[in-house]
Coordinates of N, CA and C in Angstrom, one line a residue:
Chain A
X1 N -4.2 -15.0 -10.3 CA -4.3 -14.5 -8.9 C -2.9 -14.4 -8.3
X2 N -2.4 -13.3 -7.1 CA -1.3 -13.7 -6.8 C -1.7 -13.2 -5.4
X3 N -0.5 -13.6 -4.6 CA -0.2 -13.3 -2.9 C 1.1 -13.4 -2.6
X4 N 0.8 -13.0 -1.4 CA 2.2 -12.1 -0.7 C 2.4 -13.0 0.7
X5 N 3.8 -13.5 0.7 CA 4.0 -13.9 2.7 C 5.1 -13.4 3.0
X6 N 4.8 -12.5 3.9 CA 6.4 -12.0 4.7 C 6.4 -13.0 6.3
X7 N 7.1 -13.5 6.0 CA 8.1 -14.1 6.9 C 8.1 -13.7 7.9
X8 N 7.6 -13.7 9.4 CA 7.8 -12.8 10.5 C 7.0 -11.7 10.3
X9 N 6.4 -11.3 11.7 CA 5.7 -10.1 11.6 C 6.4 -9.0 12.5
X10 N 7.0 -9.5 13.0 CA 8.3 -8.8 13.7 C 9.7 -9.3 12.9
X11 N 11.1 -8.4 13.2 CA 12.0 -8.7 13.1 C 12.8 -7.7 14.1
X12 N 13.7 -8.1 14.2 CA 14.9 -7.2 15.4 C 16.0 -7.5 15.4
X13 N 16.6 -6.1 15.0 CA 18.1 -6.2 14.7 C 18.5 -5.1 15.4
X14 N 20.3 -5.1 15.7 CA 21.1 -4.1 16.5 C 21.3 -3.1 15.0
X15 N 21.7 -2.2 15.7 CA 22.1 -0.9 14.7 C 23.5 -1.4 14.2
X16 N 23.5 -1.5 12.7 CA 24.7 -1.9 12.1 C 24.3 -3.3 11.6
X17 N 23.5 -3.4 12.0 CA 23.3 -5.0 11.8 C 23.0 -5.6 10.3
X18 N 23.3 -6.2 9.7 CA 21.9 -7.1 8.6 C 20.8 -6.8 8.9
X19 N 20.1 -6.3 7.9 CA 18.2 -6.1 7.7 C 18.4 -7.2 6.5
X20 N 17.5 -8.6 7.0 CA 16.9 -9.5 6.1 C 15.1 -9.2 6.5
X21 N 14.4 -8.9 5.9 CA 13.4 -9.1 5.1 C 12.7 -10.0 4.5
X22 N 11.8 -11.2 4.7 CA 11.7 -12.3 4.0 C 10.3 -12.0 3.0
X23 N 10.1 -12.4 1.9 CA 8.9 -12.4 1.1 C 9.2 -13.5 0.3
X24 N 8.1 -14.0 0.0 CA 7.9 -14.8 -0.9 C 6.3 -14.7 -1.5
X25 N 6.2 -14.7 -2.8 CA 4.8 -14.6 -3.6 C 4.6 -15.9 -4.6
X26 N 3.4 -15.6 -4.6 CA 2.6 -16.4 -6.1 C 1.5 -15.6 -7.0
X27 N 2.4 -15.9 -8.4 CA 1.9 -15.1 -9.4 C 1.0 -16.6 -10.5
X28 N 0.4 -16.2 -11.2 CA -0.1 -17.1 -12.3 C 0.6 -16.3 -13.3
X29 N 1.0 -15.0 -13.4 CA 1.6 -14.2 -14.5 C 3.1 -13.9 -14.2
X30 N 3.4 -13.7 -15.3 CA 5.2 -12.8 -14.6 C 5.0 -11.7 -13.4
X31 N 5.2 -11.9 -12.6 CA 5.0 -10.5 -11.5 C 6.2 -9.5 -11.7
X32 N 5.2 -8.4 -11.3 CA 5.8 -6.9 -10.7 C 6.2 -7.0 -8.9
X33 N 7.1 -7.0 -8.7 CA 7.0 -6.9 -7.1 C 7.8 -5.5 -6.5
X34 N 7.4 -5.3 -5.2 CA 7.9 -4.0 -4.6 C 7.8 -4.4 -3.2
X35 N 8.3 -3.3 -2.6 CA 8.7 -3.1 -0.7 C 8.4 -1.9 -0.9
X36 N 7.0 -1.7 0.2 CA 6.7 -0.3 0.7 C 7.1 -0.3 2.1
X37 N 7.8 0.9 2.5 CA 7.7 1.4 3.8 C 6.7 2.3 4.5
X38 N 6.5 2.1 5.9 CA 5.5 2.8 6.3 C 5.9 3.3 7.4
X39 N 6.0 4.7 7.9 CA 6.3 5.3 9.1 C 5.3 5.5 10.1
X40 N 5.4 5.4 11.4 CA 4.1 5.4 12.2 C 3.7 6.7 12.0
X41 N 2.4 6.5 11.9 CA 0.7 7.3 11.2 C 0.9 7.8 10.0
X42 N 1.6 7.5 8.9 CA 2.1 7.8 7.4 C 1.6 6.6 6.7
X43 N 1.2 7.8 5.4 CA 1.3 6.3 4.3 C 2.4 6.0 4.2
X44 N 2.3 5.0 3.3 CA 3.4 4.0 2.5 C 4.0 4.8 1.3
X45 N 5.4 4.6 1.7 CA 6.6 5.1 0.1 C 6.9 4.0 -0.5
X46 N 7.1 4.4 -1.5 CA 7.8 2.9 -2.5 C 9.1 2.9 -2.0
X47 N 10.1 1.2 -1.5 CA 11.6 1.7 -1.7 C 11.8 1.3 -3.1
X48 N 11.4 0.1 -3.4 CA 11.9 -0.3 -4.9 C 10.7 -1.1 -5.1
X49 N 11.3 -1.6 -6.7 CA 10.4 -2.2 -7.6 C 11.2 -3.0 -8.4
X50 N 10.5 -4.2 -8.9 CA 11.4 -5.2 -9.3 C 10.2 -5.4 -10.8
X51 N 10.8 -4.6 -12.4 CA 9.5 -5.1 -12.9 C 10.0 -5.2 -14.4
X52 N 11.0 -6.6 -13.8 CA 11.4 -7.7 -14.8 C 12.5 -7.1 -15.5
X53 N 13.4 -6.2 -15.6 CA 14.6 -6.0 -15.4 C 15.7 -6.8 -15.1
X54 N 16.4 -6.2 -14.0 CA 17.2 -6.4 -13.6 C 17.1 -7.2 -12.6
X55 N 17.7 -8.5 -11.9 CA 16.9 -9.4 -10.7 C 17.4 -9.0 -9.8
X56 N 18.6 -8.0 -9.4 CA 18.9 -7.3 -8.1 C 18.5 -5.6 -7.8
X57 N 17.8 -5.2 -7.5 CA 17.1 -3.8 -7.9 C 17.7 -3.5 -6.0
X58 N 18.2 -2.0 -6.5 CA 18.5 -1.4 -5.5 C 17.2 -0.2 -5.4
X59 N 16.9 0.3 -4.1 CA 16.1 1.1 -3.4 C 16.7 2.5 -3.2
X60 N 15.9 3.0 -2.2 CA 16.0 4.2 -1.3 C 16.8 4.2 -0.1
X61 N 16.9 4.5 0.9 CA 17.9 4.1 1.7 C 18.8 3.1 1.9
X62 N 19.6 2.7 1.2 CA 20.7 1.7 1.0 C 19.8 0.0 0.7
X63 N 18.5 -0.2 0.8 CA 17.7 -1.1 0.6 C 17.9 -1.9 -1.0
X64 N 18.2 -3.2 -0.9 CA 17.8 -3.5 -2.2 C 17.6 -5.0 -1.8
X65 N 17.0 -5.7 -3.1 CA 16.1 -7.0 -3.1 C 16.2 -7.4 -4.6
X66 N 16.3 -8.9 -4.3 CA 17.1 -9.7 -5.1 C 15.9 -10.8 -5.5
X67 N 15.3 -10.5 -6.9 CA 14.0 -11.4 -7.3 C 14.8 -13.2 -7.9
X68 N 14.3 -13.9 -7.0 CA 14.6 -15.3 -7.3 C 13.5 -15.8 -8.0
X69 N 13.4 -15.9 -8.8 CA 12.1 -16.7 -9.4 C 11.9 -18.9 -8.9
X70 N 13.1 -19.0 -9.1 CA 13.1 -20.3 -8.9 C 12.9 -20.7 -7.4
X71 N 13.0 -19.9 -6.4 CA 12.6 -19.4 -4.8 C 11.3 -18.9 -4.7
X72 N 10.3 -18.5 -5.7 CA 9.8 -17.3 -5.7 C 9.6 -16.5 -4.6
X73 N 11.0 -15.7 -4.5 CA 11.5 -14.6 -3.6 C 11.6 -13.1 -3.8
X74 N 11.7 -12.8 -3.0 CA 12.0 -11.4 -3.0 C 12.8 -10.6 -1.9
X75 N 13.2 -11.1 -1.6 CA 13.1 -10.8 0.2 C 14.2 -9.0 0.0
X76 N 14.2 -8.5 1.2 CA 14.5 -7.3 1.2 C 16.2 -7.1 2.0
X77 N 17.3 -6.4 1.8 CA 18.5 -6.3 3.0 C 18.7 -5.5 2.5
X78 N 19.7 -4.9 3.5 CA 20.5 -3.7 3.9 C 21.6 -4.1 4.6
X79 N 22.5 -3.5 4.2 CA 23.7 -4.3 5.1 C 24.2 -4.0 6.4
X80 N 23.5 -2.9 6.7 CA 24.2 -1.9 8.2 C 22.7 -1.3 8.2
X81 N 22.0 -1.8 9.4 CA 20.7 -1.2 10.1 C 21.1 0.4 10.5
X82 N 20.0 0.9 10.3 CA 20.3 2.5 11.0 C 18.7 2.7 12.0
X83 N 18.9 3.6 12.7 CA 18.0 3.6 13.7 C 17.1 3.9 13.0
X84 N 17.1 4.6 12.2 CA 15.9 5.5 11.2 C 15.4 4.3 10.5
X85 N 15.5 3.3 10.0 CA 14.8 2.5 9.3 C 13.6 1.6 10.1
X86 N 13.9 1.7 11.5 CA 12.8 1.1 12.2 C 11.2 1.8 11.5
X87 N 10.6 0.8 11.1 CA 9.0 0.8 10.1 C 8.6 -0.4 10.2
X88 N 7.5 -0.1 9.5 CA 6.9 -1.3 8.8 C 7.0 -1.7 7.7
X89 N 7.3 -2.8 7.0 CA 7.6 -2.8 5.4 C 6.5 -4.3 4.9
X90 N 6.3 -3.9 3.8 CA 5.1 -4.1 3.4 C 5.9 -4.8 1.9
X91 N 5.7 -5.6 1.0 CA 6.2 -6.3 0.2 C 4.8 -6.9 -0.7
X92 N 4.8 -6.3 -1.7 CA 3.0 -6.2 -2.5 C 3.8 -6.8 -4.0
X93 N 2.7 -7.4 -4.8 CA 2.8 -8.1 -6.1 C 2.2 -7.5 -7.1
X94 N 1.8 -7.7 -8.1 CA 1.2 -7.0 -9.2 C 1.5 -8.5 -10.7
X95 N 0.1 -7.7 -11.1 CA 0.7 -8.4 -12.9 C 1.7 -7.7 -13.4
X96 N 1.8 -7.8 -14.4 CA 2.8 -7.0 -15.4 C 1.8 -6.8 -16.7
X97 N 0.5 -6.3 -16.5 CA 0.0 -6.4 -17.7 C -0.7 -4.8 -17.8
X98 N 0.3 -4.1 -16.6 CA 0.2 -2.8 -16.6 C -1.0 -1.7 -16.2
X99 N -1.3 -2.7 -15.5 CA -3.0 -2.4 -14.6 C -2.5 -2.5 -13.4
X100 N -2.6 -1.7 -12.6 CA -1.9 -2.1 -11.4 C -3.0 -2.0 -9.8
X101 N -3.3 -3.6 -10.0 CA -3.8 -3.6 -8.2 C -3.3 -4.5 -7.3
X102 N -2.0 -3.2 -6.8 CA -1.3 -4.5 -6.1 C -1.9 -5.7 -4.9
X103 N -1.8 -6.3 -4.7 CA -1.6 -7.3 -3.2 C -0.5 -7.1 -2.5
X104 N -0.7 -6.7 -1.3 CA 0.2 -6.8 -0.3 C 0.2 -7.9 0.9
X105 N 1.3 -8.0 1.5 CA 1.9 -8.9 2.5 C 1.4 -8.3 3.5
X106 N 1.6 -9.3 4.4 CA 0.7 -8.5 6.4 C 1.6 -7.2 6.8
X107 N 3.0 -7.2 5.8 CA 3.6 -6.1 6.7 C 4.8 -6.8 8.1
X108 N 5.8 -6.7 8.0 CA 6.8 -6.7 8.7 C 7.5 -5.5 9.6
X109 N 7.4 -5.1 10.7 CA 7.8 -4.0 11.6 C 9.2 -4.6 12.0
X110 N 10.5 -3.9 11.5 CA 11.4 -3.7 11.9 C 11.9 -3.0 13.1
X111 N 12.4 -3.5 13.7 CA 13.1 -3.1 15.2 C 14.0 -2.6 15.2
X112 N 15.1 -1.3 15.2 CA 16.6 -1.5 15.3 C 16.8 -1.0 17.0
X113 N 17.7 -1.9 17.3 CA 18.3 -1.5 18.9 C 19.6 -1.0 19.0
X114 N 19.7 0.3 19.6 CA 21.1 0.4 19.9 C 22.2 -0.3 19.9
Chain B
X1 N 4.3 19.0 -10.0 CA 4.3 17.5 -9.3 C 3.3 17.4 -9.1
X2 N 2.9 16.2 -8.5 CA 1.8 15.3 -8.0 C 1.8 15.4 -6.7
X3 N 0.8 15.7 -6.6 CA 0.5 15.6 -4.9 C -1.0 15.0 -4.6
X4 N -0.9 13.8 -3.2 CA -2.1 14.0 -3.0 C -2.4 14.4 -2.0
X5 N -3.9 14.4 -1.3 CA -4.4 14.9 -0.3 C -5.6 14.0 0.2
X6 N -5.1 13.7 1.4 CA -6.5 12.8 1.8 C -6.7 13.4 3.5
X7 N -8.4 13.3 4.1 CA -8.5 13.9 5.0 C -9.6 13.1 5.3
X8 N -10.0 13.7 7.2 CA -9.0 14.2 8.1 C -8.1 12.8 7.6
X9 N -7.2 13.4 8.6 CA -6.0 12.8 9.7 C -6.6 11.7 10.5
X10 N -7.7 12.0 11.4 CA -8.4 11.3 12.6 C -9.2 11.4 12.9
X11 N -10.4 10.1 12.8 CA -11.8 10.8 13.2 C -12.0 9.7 14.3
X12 N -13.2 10.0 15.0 CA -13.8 9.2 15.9 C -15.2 9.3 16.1
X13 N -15.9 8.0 15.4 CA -17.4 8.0 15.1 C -18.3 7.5 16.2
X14 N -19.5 7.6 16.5 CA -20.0 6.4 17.1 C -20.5 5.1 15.8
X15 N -21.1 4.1 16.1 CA -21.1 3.2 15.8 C -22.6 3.9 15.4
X16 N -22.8 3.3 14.1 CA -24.3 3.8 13.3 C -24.1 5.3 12.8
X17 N -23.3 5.8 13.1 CA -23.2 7.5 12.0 C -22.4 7.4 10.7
X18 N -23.0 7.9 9.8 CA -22.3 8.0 8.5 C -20.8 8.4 8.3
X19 N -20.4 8.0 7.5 CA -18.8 8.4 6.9 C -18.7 9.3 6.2
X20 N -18.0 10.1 5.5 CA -17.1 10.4 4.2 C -15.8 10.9 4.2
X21 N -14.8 10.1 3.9 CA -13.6 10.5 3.4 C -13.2 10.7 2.3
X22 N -12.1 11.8 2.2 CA -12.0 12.2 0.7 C -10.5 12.1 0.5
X23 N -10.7 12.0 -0.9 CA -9.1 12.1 -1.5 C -9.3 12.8 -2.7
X24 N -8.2 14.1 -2.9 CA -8.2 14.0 -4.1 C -6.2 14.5 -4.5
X25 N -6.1 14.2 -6.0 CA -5.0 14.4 -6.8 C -4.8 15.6 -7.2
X26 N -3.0 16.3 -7.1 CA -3.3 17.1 -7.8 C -2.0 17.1 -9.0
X27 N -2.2 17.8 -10.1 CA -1.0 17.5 -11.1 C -0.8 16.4 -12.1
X28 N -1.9 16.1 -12.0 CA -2.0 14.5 -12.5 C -3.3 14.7 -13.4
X29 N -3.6 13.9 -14.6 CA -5.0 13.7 -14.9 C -5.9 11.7 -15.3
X30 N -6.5 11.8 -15.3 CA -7.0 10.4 -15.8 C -6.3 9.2 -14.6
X31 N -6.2 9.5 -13.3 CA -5.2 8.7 -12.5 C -6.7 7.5 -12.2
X32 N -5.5 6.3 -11.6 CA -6.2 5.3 -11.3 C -6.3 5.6 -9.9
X33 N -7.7 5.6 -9.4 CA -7.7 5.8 -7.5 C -8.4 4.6 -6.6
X34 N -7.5 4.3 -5.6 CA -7.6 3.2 -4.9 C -8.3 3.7 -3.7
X35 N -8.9 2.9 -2.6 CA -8.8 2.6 -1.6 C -8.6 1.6 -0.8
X36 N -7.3 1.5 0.3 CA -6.9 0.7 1.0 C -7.3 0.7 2.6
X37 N -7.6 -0.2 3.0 CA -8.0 -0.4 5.0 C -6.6 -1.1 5.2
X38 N -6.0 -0.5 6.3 CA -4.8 -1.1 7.0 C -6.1 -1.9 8.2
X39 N -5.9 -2.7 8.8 CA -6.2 -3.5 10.3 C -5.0 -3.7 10.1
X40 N -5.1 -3.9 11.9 CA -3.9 -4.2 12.8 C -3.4 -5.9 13.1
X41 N -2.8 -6.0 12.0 CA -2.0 -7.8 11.9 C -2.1 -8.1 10.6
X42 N -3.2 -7.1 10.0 CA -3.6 -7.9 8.7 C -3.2 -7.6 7.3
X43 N -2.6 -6.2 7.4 CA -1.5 -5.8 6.2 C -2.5 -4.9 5.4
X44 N -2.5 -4.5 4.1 CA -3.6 -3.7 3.6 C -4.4 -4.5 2.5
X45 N -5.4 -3.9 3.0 CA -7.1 -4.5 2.2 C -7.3 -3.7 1.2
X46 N -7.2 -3.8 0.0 CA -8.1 -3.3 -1.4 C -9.2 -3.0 -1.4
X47 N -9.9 -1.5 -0.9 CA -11.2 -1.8 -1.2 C -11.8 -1.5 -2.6
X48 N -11.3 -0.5 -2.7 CA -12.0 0.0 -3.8 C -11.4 0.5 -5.0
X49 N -11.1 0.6 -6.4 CA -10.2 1.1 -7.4 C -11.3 1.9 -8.0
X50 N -10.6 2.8 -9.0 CA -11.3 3.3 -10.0 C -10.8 3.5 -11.2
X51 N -11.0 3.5 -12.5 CA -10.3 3.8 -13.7 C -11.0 4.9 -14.4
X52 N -11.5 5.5 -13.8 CA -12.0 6.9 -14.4 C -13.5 7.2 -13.6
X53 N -14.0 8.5 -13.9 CA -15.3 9.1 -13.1 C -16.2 8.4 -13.1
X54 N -17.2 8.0 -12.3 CA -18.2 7.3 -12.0 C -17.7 5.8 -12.4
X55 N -16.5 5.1 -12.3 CA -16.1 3.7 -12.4 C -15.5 3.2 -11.5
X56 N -16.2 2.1 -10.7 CA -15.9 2.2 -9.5 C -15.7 0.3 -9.0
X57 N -14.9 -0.1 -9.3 CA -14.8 -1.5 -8.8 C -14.6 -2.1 -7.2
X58 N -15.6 -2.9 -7.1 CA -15.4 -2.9 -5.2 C -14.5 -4.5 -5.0
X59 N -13.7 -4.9 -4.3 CA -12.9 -5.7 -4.6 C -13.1 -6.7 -3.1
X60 N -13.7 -6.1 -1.9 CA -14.7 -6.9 -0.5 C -16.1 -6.5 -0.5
X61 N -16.8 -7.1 -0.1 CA -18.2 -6.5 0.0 C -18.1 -6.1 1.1
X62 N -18.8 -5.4 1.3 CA -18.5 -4.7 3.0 C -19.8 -3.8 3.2
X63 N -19.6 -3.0 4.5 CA -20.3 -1.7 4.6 C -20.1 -0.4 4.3
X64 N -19.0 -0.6 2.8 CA -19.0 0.9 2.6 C -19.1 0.9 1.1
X65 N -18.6 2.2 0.4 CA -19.1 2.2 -0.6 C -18.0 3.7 -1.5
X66 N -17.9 3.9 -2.6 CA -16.7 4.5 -3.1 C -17.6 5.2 -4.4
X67 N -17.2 6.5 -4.2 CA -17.6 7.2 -5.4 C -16.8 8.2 -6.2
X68 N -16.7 8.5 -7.2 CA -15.2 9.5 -7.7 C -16.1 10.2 -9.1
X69 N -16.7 11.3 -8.1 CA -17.8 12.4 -9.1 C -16.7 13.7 -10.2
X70 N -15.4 13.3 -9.9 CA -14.9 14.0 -10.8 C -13.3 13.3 -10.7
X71 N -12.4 13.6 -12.1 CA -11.7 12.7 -12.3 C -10.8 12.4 -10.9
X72 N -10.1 13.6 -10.4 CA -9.2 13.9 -9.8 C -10.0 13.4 -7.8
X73 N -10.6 12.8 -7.7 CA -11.4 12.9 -6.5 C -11.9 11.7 -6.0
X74 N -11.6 11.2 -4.9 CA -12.2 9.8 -4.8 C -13.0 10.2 -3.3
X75 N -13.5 9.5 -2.9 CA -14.9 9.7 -1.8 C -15.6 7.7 -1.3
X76 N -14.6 7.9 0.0 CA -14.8 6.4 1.1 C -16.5 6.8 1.4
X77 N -17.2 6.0 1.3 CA -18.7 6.6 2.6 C -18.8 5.2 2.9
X78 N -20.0 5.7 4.1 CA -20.7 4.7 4.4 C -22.1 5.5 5.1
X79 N -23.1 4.7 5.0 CA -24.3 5.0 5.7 C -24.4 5.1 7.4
X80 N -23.7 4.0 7.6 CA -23.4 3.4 8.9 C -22.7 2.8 9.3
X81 N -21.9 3.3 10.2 CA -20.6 2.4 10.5 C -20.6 1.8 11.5
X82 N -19.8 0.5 11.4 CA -20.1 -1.0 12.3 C -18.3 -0.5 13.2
X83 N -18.5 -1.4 14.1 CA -17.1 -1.3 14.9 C -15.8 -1.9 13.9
X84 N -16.8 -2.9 13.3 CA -15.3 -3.5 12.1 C -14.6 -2.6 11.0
X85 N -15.3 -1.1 11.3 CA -14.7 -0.2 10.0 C -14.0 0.4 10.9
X86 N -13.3 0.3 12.1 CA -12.4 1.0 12.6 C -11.0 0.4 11.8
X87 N -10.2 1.4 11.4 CA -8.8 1.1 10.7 C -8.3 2.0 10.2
X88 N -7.2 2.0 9.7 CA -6.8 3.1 9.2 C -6.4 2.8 7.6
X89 N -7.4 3.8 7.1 CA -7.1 4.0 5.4 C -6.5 4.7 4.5
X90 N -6.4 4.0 3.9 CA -5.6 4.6 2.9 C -6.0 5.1 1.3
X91 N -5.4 6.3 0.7 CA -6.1 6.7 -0.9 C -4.7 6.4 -1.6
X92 N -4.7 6.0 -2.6 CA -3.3 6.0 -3.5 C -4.5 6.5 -4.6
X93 N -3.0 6.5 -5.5 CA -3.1 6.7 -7.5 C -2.3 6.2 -8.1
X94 N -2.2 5.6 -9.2 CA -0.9 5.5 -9.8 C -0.9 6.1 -11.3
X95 N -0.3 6.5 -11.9 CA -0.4 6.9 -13.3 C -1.2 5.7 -14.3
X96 N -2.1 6.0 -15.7 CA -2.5 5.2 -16.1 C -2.0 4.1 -16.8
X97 N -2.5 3.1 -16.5 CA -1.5 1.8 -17.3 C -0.1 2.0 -16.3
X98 N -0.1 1.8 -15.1 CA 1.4 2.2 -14.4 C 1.3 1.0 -13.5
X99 N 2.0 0.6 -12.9 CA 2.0 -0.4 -11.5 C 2.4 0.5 -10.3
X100 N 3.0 1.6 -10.4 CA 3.7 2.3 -9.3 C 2.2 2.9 -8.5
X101 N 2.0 2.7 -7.6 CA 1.4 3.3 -6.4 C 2.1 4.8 -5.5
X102 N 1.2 5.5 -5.8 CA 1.6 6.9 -4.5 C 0.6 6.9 -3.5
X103 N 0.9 6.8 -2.5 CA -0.4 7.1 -0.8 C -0.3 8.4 -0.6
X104 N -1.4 8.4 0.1 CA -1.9 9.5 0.9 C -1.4 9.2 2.2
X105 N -1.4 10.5 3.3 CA -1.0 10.4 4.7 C -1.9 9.4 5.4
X106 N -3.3 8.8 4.8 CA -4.1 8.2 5.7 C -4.9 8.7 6.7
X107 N -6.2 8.1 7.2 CA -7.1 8.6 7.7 C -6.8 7.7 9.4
X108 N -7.0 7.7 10.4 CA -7.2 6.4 11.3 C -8.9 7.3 11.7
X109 N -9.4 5.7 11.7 CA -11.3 6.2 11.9 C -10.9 4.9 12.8
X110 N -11.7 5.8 14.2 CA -11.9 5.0 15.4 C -13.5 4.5 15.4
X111 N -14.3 3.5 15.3 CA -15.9 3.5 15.7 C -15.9 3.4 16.9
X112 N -16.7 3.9 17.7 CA -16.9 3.5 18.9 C -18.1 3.2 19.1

């Protein structure tokens, strides 16, 4: 079985700022993990995927996340907030046994302020 | 490419009228099709998967129900809808044997 906690269900940052992201999961198996974004009244896009590779996976808009297993982490940054990234982001698990039904996290709404 | 299509956009029921929302894939064959409920706080709900036509695993019990009469096509119903099926849903796919997920733009169903 696995699950998802994001950290904060809000977050708020200035433009330029650090985007930290918090996730943390639990897997019984090696997990698959990902960050979906969601734009208001849009589905969800993948930014990245972490699936046992590489432990630092870069994304889609300057986005990447850094799989700590000994943390079991995932958490999401960017180094310079842009206005455009204000969403929702969503941080979902998976097995690795190539059947994929993810679990997702409640979802974190990013804020950026002028 | 792959494209999906899920519809409407926005409905508004009363409470006790039937559902059906649809999704289907295009460009793709043999896809795995999901249904997900967003609520408001609570992140997205699994309802329903499929791994091919008429296979239909329900993952909450609930008041609704999921059918996929041809490969490419998945189909939300319900008989009757309660105020608790107000949310906004979601259809994905992902390639077979894949982990990657694609969404649909989502439905928001108001019950009133």
């Amino acid at each position: 079985a696995q699950s998802v906690t994001q950290l904060g269900s809000h977050v708020s940052v200035s433009e330029g700022a650090l985007v930290l992201l918090r996730c943390n999961y639990s897997s019984s198996v090696p997990p698959y993990l990902f960050w979906y974004v969601q734009y208001p009244n849009q589905g969800l896009q993948l930014l990245l995927k972490y699936t046992s590779a590489a432990t630092l996976v870069k994304g889609i808009n300057g986005f990447e996340a850094e799989f700590k297993k000994s943390e079991t982490s995932f958490h999401l940054t960017k180094p310079s907030a842009h206005m455009s990234d204000a969403a929702e982001y969503f941080c979902a698990v998976s097995g690795s046994s190539g059947y994929s039904t993810l679990t997702f996290g409640k979802g974190t709404m990013l804020l950026v302020s002028p | 490419s792959q494209t999906i299509h899920q519809w409407p956009a926005t409905l508004v029921q009363p409470v006790g009228s039937p559902l059906s929302l649809e999704c289907t894939v295009e460009g793709t064959s043999n896809p795995n099709l999901y249904w997900y409920r967003q609520a408001a706080g609570r992140g997205l709900q699994l309802l329903f998967y499929s791994v091919g036509i008429g296979q239909i695993s329900s993952e909450v019990p609930q008041n609704l129900s999921a059918s996929r009469p041809q490969d490419r096509q998945f189909i939300l119903s319900s008989k009757k809808l309660l105020l608790s099926d107000s949310g906004f849903y979601l259809c994905a796919w992902s390639p077979y044997r894949s982990e990657k997920l694609f969404f649909g733009s989502g439905t928001q169903l108001s019950v009133l």
